[in-house]
Short mmCIF file of N, CA, C and O in Angstrom, two decimals:
data_model
loop_
_atom_site.label_atom_id
_atom_site.label_comp_id
_atom_site.label_asym_id
_atom_site.label_seq_id
_atom_site.Cartn_x
_atom_site.Cartn_y
_atom_site.Cartn_z
N GLN A 1369 7.70 -0.38 1.46
CA GLN A 1369 7.85 -1.83 1.59
C GLN A 1369 6.82 -2.87 2.21
O GLN A 1369 5.74 -1.68 2.95
N LEU A 1370 7.31 -4.01 2.07
CA LEU A 1370 5.68 -4.03 2.96
C LEU A 1370 6.11 -5.71 4.58
O LEU A 1370 7.85 -5.58 4.55
N PHE A 1371 5.05 -5.03 5.49
CA PHE A 1371 5.64 -6.28 6.63
C PHE A 1371 5.08 -7.09 7.76
O PHE A 1371 3.73 -7.03 7.43
N ILE A 1372 5.56 -8.06 7.34
CA ILE A 1372 4.46 -8.94 7.75
C ILE A 1372 4.28 -8.94 8.53
O ILE A 1372 5.71 -9.71 9.70
N GLU A 1373 3.59 -9.16 9.57
CA GLU A 1373 3.89 -9.19 11.98
C GLU A 1373 3.38 -10.87 11.53
O GLU A 1373 2.28 -11.42 10.79
N ASN A 1374 3.29 -12.22 12.24
CA ASN A 1374 3.07 -13.57 13.13
C ASN A 1374 3.87 -15.32 11.05
O ASN A 1374 3.24 -15.51 10.72
N THR A 1375 4.88 -13.81 10.87
CA THR A 1375 5.57 -14.08 9.67
C THR A 1375 5.57 -16.13 10.21
O THR A 1375 6.63 -15.97 11.17
N ASP A 1376 5.99 -16.63 9.09
CA ASP A 1376 6.78 -18.03 9.22
C ASP A 1376 7.56 -18.23 8.56
O ASP A 1376 8.80 -19.19 8.32
N GLY A 1377 8.29 -16.84 7.72
CA GLY A 1377 9.69 -17.06 7.33
C GLY A 1377 9.49 -16.96 6.00
O GLY A 1377 10.86 -17.19 5.35
N ASP A 1378 8.82 -17.70 4.87
CA ASP A 1378 8.05 -17.95 3.84
C ASP A 1378 8.10 -16.76 3.15
O ASP A 1378 7.95 -15.07 4.02
N GLU A 1379 8.07 -15.96 1.91
CA GLU A 1379 8.33 -14.95 1.52
C GLU A 1379 6.37 -15.19 0.92
O GLU A 1379 5.35 -13.34 -0.21
N SER A 1380 5.18 -15.56 1.17
CA SER A 1380 3.75 -16.24 0.94
C SER A 1380 2.82 -15.48 2.21
O SER A 1380 3.27 -15.40 3.05
N LEU A 1381 2.11 -14.17 2.22
CA LEU A 1381 0.63 -13.40 2.61
C LEU A 1381 0.26 -15.16 3.51
O LEU A 1381 -0.68 -15.53 2.64
N GLN A 1382 0.02 -15.68 4.63
CA GLN A 1382 -0.43 -16.93 5.23
C GLN A 1382 -2.18 -16.55 6.09
O GLN A 1382 -2.39 -14.74 5.88
N SER A 1383 -3.15 -16.87 6.14
CA SER A 1383 -4.45 -16.69 5.93
C SER A 1383 -3.82 -15.89 7.83
O SER A 1383 -5.13 -15.11 8.51
N PHE A 1384 -3.34 -16.33 8.34
CA PHE A 1384 -2.87 -15.45 9.65
C PHE A 1384 -1.58 -14.78 9.89
O PHE A 1384 -1.61 -14.17 10.46
N GLU A 1385 -0.94 -14.33 9.49
CA GLU A 1385 0.03 -12.96 8.26
C GLU A 1385 -1.34 -12.13 8.26
O GLU A 1385 -2.11 -12.00 7.95
N LYS A 1386 -0.70 -11.26 8.85
CA LYS A 1386 -1.13 -9.45 8.44
C LYS A 1386 0.55 -8.66 8.15
O LYS A 1386 0.83 -8.62 8.35
N GLY A 1387 0.18 -8.30 6.70
CA GLY A 1387 0.79 -7.41 5.88
C GLY A 1387 0.56 -6.43 6.01
O GLY A 1387 -0.80 -5.93 5.73
N TYR A 1388 1.39 -5.36 6.03
CA TYR A 1388 1.46 -3.77 6.38
C TYR A 1388 2.22 -3.13 5.16
O TYR A 1388 3.65 -3.54 5.01
N LEU A 1389 1.29 -2.59 4.12
CA LEU A 1389 2.82 -2.01 2.61
C LEU A 1389 2.92 -1.02 3.10
O LEU A 1389 1.41 0.27 2.76
N ILE A 1390 3.44 -0.23 2.83
CA ILE A 1390 4.07 1.11 2.87
C ILE A 1390 4.76 1.55 1.50
O ILE A 1390 5.89 1.29 1.05
N LEU A 1391 3.88 2.39 0.84
CA LEU A 1391 4.53 3.68 -0.23
C LEU A 1391 5.22 4.56 0.19
O LEU A 1391 4.42 5.24 1.19
N SER A 1392 6.39 4.80 -0.12
CA SER A 1392 6.70 6.23 -0.97
C SER A 1392 7.54 6.37 -1.24
O SER A 1392 8.10 5.99 -2.35
N PHE A 1393 7.02 8.27 -1.64
CA PHE A 1393 7.45 8.62 -3.47
C PHE A 1393 8.35 9.66 -2.97
O PHE A 1393 8.32 10.95 -1.70
N SER A 1394 9.77 10.21 -3.36
CA SER A 1394 9.69 11.64 -3.43
C SER A 1394 9.19 12.40 -3.95
O SER A 1394 7.95 12.64 -4.45
N THR A 1395 9.96 13.57 -3.15
CA THR A 1395 8.28 15.11 -3.46
C THR A 1395 8.18 15.09 -5.65
O THR A 1395 7.17 15.46 -5.99
N ALA A 1396 9.07 14.32 -6.68
CA ALA A 1396 8.43 14.80 -7.94
C ALA A 1396 7.43 13.47 -8.36
O ALA A 1396 7.24 14.11 -9.53
N GLN A 1397 7.17 11.64 -7.81
CA GLN A 1397 5.93 11.21 -8.12
C GLN A 1397 5.07 11.61 -7.41
O GLN A 1397 4.11 10.84 -7.36
N ALA A 1398 5.42 12.59 -6.25
CA ALA A 1398 4.12 13.23 -5.49
C ALA A 1398 3.15 12.81 -6.59
O ALA A 1398 2.89 13.44 -7.46
N ALA A 1399 2.14 12.61 -5.89
CA ALA A 1399 0.34 12.04 -6.05
C ALA A 1399 -0.35 13.78 -6.28
O ALA A 1399 -0.01 14.23 -5.52
N GLU A 1400 -0.91 13.70 -7.40
CA GLU A 1400 -1.92 15.08 -7.31
C GLU A 1400 -2.68 15.34 -7.13
O GLU A 1400 -3.42 14.21 -6.69
N VAL A 1401 -3.21 16.34 -6.33
CA VAL A 1401 -4.87 15.58 -5.31
C VAL A 1401 -6.58 15.58 -7.28
O VAL A 1401 -5.91 15.65 -7.93
N ARG A 1402 -6.54 14.70 -6.16
CA ARG A 1402 -7.52 14.47 -7.30
C ARG A 1402 -7.22 13.30 -8.83
O ARG A 1402 -8.33 12.53 -8.78
N GLU A 1403 -5.72 13.27 -8.06
CA GLU A 1403 -5.51 11.99 -9.23
C GLU A 1403 -5.35 10.47 -8.03
O GLU A 1403 -5.78 10.13 -7.43
N ALA A 1404 -5.73 9.39 -9.54
CA ALA A 1404 -6.33 8.26 -8.89
C ALA A 1404 -4.71 7.03 -8.66
O ALA A 1404 -4.15 7.69 -9.45
N ILE A 1405 -5.22 6.47 -6.78
CA ILE A 1405 -4.05 5.49 -7.51
C ILE A 1405 -4.43 4.15 -7.12
O ILE A 1405 -4.86 3.94 -6.97
N ILE A 1406 -3.96 3.09 -7.64
CA ILE A 1406 -3.99 1.82 -7.65
C ILE A 1406 -2.91 0.86 -6.94
O ILE A 1406 -1.80 1.14 -7.91
N VAL A 1407 -2.78 0.16 -6.22
CA VAL A 1407 -2.00 -0.02 -5.58
C VAL A 1407 -3.08 -2.53 -6.39
O VAL A 1407 -4.08 -2.41 -5.91
N GLU A 1408 -2.37 -3.16 -6.52
CA GLU A 1408 -2.51 -3.89 -6.73
C GLU A 1408 -1.95 -5.22 -6.07
O GLU A 1408 -0.33 -5.42 -6.13
N ILE A 1409 -2.16 -6.34 -5.83
CA ILE A 1409 -1.31 -7.53 -4.68
C ILE A 1409 -1.98 -9.04 -5.00
O ILE A 1409 -3.26 -9.07 -5.19
N ARG A 1410 -0.95 -9.01 -5.00
CA ARG A 1410 -1.25 -10.67 -6.06
C ARG A 1410 -0.49 -12.23 -4.56
O ARG A 1410 0.50 -11.66 -4.30
N LEU A 1411 -1.89 -12.39 -4.37
CA LEU A 1411 -1.56 -13.46 -3.01
C LEU A 1411 -1.67 -15.02 -4.17
O LEU A 1411 -2.35 -14.93 -5.45
N GLU A 1412 -0.76 -15.35 -2.91
CA GLU A 1412 -0.48 -17.15 -3.84
C GLU A 1412 -1.48 -17.86 -3.96
O GLU A 1412 -2.83 -18.26 -3.12
N LYS A 1413 -2.11 -18.47 -5.32
CA LYS A 1413 -3.06 -19.11 -5.51
C LYS A 1413 -4.29 -18.35 -5.16
O LYS A 1413 -5.16 -19.21 -5.30
N THR A 1414 -4.64 -17.45 -5.23
CA THR A 1414 -5.48 -16.43 -5.15
C THR A 1414 -5.38 -15.50 -6.79
O THR A 1414 -5.11 -15.33 -7.19
N ALA A 1415 -7.21 -15.01 -6.91
CA ALA A 1415 -7.20 -13.62 -8.20
C ALA A 1415 -6.63 -12.14 -7.04
O ALA A 1415 -5.94 -12.13 -5.88
N PRO A 1416 -5.98 -11.54 -7.83
CA PRO A 1416 -5.32 -10.50 -7.37
C PRO A 1416 -6.64 -9.12 -6.86
O PRO A 1416 -8.29 -8.94 -6.55
N LEU A 1417 -6.17 -8.91 -5.21
CA LEU A 1417 -5.91 -7.66 -4.67
C LEU A 1417 -6.25 -6.40 -4.89
O LEU A 1417 -4.71 -6.28 -4.87
N THR A 1418 -6.83 -6.05 -5.96
CA THR A 1418 -7.05 -4.39 -6.42
C THR A 1418 -6.75 -3.35 -5.61
O THR A 1418 -8.72 -3.50 -4.92
N ILE A 1419 -6.55 -2.26 -4.74
CA ILE A 1419 -7.33 -0.89 -3.98
C ILE A 1419 -6.82 0.00 -5.12
O ILE A 1419 -5.59 0.71 -5.20
N GLU A 1420 -8.07 1.09 -4.87
CA GLU A 1420 -7.38 2.26 -5.50
C GLU A 1420 -8.53 3.44 -5.23
O GLU A 1420 -9.72 2.48 -4.36
N PHE A 1421 -7.48 3.98 -4.88
CA PHE A 1421 -8.30 5.38 -3.75
C PHE A 1421 -7.86 6.89 -4.73
O PHE A 1421 -6.85 6.45 -5.38
N THR A 1422 -8.60 8.02 -4.25
CA THR A 1422 -8.38 8.96 -4.69
C THR A 1422 -7.85 10.10 -3.30
O THR A 1422 -7.98 10.23 -3.02
N VAL A 1423 -6.51 11.08 -4.24
CA VAL A 1423 -6.11 11.71 -3.67
C VAL A 1423 -6.89 12.39 -3.15
O VAL A 1423 -7.47 13.21 -3.75
N PRO A 1424 -7.01 12.76 -1.43
CA PRO A 1424 -8.07 13.94 -2.13
C PRO A 1424 -8.21 15.61 -1.48
O PRO A 1424 -7.18 15.31 -1.21
N GLU A 1425 -9.21 15.87 -1.78
CA GLU A 1425 -8.07 17.87 -2.27
C GLU A 1425 -8.23 18.57 -0.95
O GLU A 1425 -7.31 19.31 -0.53
N ALA A 1426 -8.69 18.03 0.67
CA ALA A 1426 -8.25 18.82 2.07
C ALA A 1426 -7.46 18.16 2.33
O ALA A 1426 -7.97 18.82 3.35
N MET A 1427 -6.52 16.77 1.83
CA MET A 1427 -5.93 16.32 2.92
C MET A 1427 -4.40 17.52 3.41
O MET A 1427 -4.36 17.69 2.37
N PRO A 1428 -4.95 17.56 4.43
CA PRO A 1428 -3.20 18.31 5.36
C PRO A 1428 -1.84 18.70 4.65
O PRO A 1428 -1.61 16.78 4.75
N THR A 1429 -0.84 18.62 3.92
CA THR A 1429 0.28 18.45 4.04
C THR A 1429 0.64 17.57 4.75
O THR A 1429 1.92 16.64 4.80
N ASP A 1430 0.77 18.15 6.26
CA ASP A 1430 1.20 17.45 7.13
C ASP A 1430 0.54 15.51 7.89
O ASP A 1430 1.44 15.28 8.81
N SER A 1431 0.30 15.97 6.90
CA SER A 1431 -1.45 14.30 6.99
C SER A 1431 -0.17 13.27 5.94
O SER A 1431 -0.23 12.41 6.10
N TRP A 1432 0.82 13.72 4.55
CA TRP A 1432 1.08 13.22 4.22
C TRP A 1432 3.05 13.44 4.16
O TRP A 1432 3.74 13.08 2.89
N GLY A 1433 3.48 14.28 4.32
CA GLY A 1433 3.67 14.96 3.55
C GLY A 1433 5.62 14.71 4.20
O GLY A 1433 5.18 13.53 5.17
N PRO A 1434 6.39 15.05 3.71
CA PRO A 1434 8.29 14.35 4.15
C PRO A 1434 7.76 14.75 5.68
O PRO A 1434 7.36 15.68 6.44
N VAL A 1435 8.73 13.59 6.38
CA VAL A 1435 8.38 14.22 7.16
C VAL A 1435 10.49 14.24 7.76
O VAL A 1435 11.16 14.99 7.45
#
């Protein structure tokens, strides 16, 4: 889900707005330890923003597990 703070009501993200992207996966889709996760965001009239991170080995289950 994408949440936009200070939105002007349209679907594009302007420089004065702040967006929060929340990704949730089912247990079957859970990422394994050391798996690379890539999120690509395409903003209007700009190059895509790519965020890549690796799932850490020592991440405690209660910091990411089901609620």
